[in-house]
Coordinates of C-alpha atoms and ligand atoms in Angstrom, one line a residue:
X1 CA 100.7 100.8 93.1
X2 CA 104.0 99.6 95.1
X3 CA 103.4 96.9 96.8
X4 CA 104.9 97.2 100.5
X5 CA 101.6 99.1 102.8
X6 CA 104.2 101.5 103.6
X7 CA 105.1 102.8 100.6
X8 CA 102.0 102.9 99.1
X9 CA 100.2 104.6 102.1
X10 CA 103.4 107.0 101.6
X11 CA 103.0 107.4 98.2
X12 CA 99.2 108.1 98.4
X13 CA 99.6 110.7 100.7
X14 CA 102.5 112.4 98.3
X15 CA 99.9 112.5 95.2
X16 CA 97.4 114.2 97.5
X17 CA 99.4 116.6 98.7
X18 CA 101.9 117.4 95.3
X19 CA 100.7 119.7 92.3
X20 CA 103.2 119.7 89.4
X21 CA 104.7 123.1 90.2
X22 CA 105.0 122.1 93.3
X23 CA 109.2 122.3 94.9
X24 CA 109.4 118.6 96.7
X25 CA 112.7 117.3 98.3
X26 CA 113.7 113.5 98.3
X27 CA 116.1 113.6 101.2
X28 CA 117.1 109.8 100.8
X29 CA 117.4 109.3 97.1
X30 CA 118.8 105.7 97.1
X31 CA 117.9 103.9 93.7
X32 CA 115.6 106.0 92.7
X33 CA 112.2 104.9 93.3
X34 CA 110.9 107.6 95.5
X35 CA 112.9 110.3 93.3
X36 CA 110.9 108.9 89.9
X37 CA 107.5 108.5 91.9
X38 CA 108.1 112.2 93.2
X39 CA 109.1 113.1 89.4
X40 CA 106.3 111.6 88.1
X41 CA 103.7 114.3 90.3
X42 CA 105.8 117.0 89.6
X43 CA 106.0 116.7 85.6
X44 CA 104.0 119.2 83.3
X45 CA 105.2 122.9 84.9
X46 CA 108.1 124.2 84.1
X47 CA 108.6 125.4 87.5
X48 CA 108.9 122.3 89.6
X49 CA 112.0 121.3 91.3
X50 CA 113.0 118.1 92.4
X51 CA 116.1 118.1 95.2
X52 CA 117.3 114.3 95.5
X53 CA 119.9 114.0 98.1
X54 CA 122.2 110.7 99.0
X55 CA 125.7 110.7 100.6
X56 CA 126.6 107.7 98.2
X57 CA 127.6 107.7 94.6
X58 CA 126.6 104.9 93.8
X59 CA 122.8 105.1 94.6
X60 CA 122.6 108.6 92.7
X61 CA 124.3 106.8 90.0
X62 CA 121.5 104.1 89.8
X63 CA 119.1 106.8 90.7
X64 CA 120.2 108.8 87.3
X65 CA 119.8 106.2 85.2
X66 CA 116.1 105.0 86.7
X67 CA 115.2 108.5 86.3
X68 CA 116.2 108.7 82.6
X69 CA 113.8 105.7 81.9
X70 CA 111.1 106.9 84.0
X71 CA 110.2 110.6 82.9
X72 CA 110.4 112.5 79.3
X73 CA 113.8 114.0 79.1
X74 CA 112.9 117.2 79.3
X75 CA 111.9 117.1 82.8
X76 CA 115.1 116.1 83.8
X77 CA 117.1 119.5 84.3
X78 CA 113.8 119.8 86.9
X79 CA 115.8 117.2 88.9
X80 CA 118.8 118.3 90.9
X81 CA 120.9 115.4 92.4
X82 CA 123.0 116.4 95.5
X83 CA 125.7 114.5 96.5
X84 CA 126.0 115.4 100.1
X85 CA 124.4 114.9 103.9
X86 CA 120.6 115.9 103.7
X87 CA 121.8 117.6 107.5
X88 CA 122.9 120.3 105.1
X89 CA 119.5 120.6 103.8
X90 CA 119.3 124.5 104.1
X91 CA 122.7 124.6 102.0
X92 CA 121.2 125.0 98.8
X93 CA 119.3 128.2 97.4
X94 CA 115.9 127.4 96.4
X95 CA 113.6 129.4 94.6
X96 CA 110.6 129.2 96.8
X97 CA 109.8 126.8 99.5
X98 CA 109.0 122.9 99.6
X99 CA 105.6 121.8 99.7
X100 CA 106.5 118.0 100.7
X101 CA 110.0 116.6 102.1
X102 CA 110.6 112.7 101.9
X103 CA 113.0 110.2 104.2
X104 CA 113.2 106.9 103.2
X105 CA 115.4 105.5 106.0
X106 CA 118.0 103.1 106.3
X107 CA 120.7 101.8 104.0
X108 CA 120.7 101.2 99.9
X109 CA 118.7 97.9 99.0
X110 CA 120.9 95.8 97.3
X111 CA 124.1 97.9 98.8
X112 CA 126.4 98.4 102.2
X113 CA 123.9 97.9 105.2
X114 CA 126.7 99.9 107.2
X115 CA 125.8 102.7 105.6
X116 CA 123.0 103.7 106.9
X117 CA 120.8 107.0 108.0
X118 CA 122.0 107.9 111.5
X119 CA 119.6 109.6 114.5
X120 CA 121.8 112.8 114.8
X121 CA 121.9 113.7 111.4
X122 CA 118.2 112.4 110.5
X123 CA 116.6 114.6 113.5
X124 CA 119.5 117.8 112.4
X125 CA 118.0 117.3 108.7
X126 CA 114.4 117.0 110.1
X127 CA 114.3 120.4 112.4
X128 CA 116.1 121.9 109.3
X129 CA 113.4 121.0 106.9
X130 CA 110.4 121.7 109.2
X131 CA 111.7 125.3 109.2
X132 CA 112.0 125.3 105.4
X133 CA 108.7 123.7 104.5
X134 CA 106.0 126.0 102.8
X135 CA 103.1 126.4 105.5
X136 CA 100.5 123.7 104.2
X137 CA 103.6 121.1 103.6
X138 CA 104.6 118.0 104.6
X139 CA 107.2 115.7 105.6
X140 CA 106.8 112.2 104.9
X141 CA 109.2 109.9 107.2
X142 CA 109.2 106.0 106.7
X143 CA 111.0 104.4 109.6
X144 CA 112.8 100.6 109.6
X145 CA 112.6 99.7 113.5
X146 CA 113.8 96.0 112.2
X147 CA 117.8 97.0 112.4
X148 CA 119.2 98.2 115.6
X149 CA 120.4 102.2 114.2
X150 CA 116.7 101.7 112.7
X151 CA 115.1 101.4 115.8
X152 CA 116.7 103.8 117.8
X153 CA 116.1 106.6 115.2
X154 CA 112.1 106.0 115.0
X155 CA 112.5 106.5 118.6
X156 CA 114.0 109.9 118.1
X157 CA 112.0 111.0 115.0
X158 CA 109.1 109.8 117.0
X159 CA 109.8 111.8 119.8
X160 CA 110.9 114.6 117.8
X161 CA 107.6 114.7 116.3
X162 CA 105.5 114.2 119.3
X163 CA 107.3 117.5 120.6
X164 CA 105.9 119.6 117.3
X165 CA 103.1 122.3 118.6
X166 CA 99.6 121.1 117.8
X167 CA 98.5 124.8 116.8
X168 CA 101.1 124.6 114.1
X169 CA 101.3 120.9 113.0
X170 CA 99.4 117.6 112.3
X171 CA 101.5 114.9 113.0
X172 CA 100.2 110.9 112.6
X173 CA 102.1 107.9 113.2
X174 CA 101.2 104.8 111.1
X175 CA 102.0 101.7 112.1
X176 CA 101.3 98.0 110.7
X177 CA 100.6 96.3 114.8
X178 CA 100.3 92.6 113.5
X179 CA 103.9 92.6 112.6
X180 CA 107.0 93.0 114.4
X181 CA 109.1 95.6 113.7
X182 CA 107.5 96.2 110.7
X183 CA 108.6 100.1 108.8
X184 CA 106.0 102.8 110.0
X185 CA 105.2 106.0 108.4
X186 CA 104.9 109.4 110.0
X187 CA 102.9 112.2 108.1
X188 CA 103.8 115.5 109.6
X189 CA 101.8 118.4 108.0
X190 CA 102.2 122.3 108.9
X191 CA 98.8 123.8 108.8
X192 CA 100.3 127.0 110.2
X193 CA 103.3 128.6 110.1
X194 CA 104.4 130.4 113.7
X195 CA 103.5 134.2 113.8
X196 CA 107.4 135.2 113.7
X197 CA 107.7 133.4 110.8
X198 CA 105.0 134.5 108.6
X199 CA 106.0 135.4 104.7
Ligands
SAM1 C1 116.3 103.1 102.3 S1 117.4 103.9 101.2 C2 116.3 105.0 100.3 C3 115.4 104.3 99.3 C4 115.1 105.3 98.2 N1 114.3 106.4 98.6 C5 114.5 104.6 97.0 O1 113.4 104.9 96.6 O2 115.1 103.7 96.4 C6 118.2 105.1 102.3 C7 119.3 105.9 101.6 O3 119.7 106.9 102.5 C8 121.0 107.2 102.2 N2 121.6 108.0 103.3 C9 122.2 107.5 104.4 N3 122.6 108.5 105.2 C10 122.3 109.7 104.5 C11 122.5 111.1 104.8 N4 123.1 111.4 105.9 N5 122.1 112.0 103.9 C12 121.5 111.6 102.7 N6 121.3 110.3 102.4 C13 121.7 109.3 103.3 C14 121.7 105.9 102.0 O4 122.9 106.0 101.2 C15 120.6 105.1 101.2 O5 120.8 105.2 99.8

């Protein structure tokens, strides 16, 4: 079990919801952990694919090498680290849809804390992924209010959110209230995909 409540409430919801087989996208790959925790539900099919995307070298770096310590190796072609903007989400061909999309937001713990997910390109990643989830997946957003580009971009992914149709998504906001600016987690599950849009 991590140990922070919102990343083991996020975690908890990802085993769930995962099934190895299962295509799963870790839009914010940082050092790793989310990418080997996501690995870890995914191992066991020969089918599952694991998208890990970061716009810094460094944290795929780390993320690589905590990944070759973490899973058996021959898992780890099921992996596919992206160097690149996760706002170019629908840039890569993918062999069916994703049943779970994770953002870990924010900068690299441990690393430059100017470099950090930003509210346009989080909410242009976000509309992109809603459209590519699977009907019955999920996106899983953890939110740092506790820096100022942090708080403004829960606002907007909050907002975002809130503005999902309730006929075709189940969205919940978790939030820790005896702590100031303390991370939150929004679930956002689609239960039914719109009728133009049906496979
Ligand atoms: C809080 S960290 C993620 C933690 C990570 N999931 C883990 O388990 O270690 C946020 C990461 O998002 C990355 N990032 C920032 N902007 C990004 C973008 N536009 N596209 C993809 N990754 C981005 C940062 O480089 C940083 O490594």
């Amino acid at each position: 079990m991590v140990a922070s409540p919102h990343l083991a409430l996020a975690h908890a919801y990802w085993k769930s919801h995962l099934r190895p087989g299962d295509l799963a996208i870790d839009a914010t790959c940082g050092n790793g952990h989310d990418t080997c925790a996501l690995a870890k539900l995914l191992l066991g099919h020969s089918e599952s694919l694991l998208l890990s995307f970061d716009i810094q070298t460094a944290a795929l770096e780390n993320a690589e090498a905590l990944l070759q310590s973490s899973v058996p190796k021959e898992f780890l072609p099921r992996v596919l680290f992206q160097r690149r903007c996760h706002s170019e989400i629908d840039q890569i061909p993918l062999p069916h849809f994703p049943k779970l999309i994770v953002y870990n937001l924010g900068y690299l713990p441990g690393g430059d804390k100017s470099i950090t997910t930003q509210s346009i390109t989080t909410l242009t990643s976000l509309q992109k992924a809603a459209k590519l989830l699977e009907e019955r997946g999920a996106l899983s957003v953890t939110c740092y209010p506790g820096h100022p580009e942090g708080k403004r971009e829960e606002e907007a992914v909050v907002e975002w959110a809130k503005s999902l149709p309730s006929e075709q998504w189940h969205v919940c906001h978790h939030q820790w209230i005896n702590r100031s600016a303390a991370p939150s987690l929004l679930w956002i599950f689609k239960h039914l995909l719109p009728a133009s849009e049906r496979r």
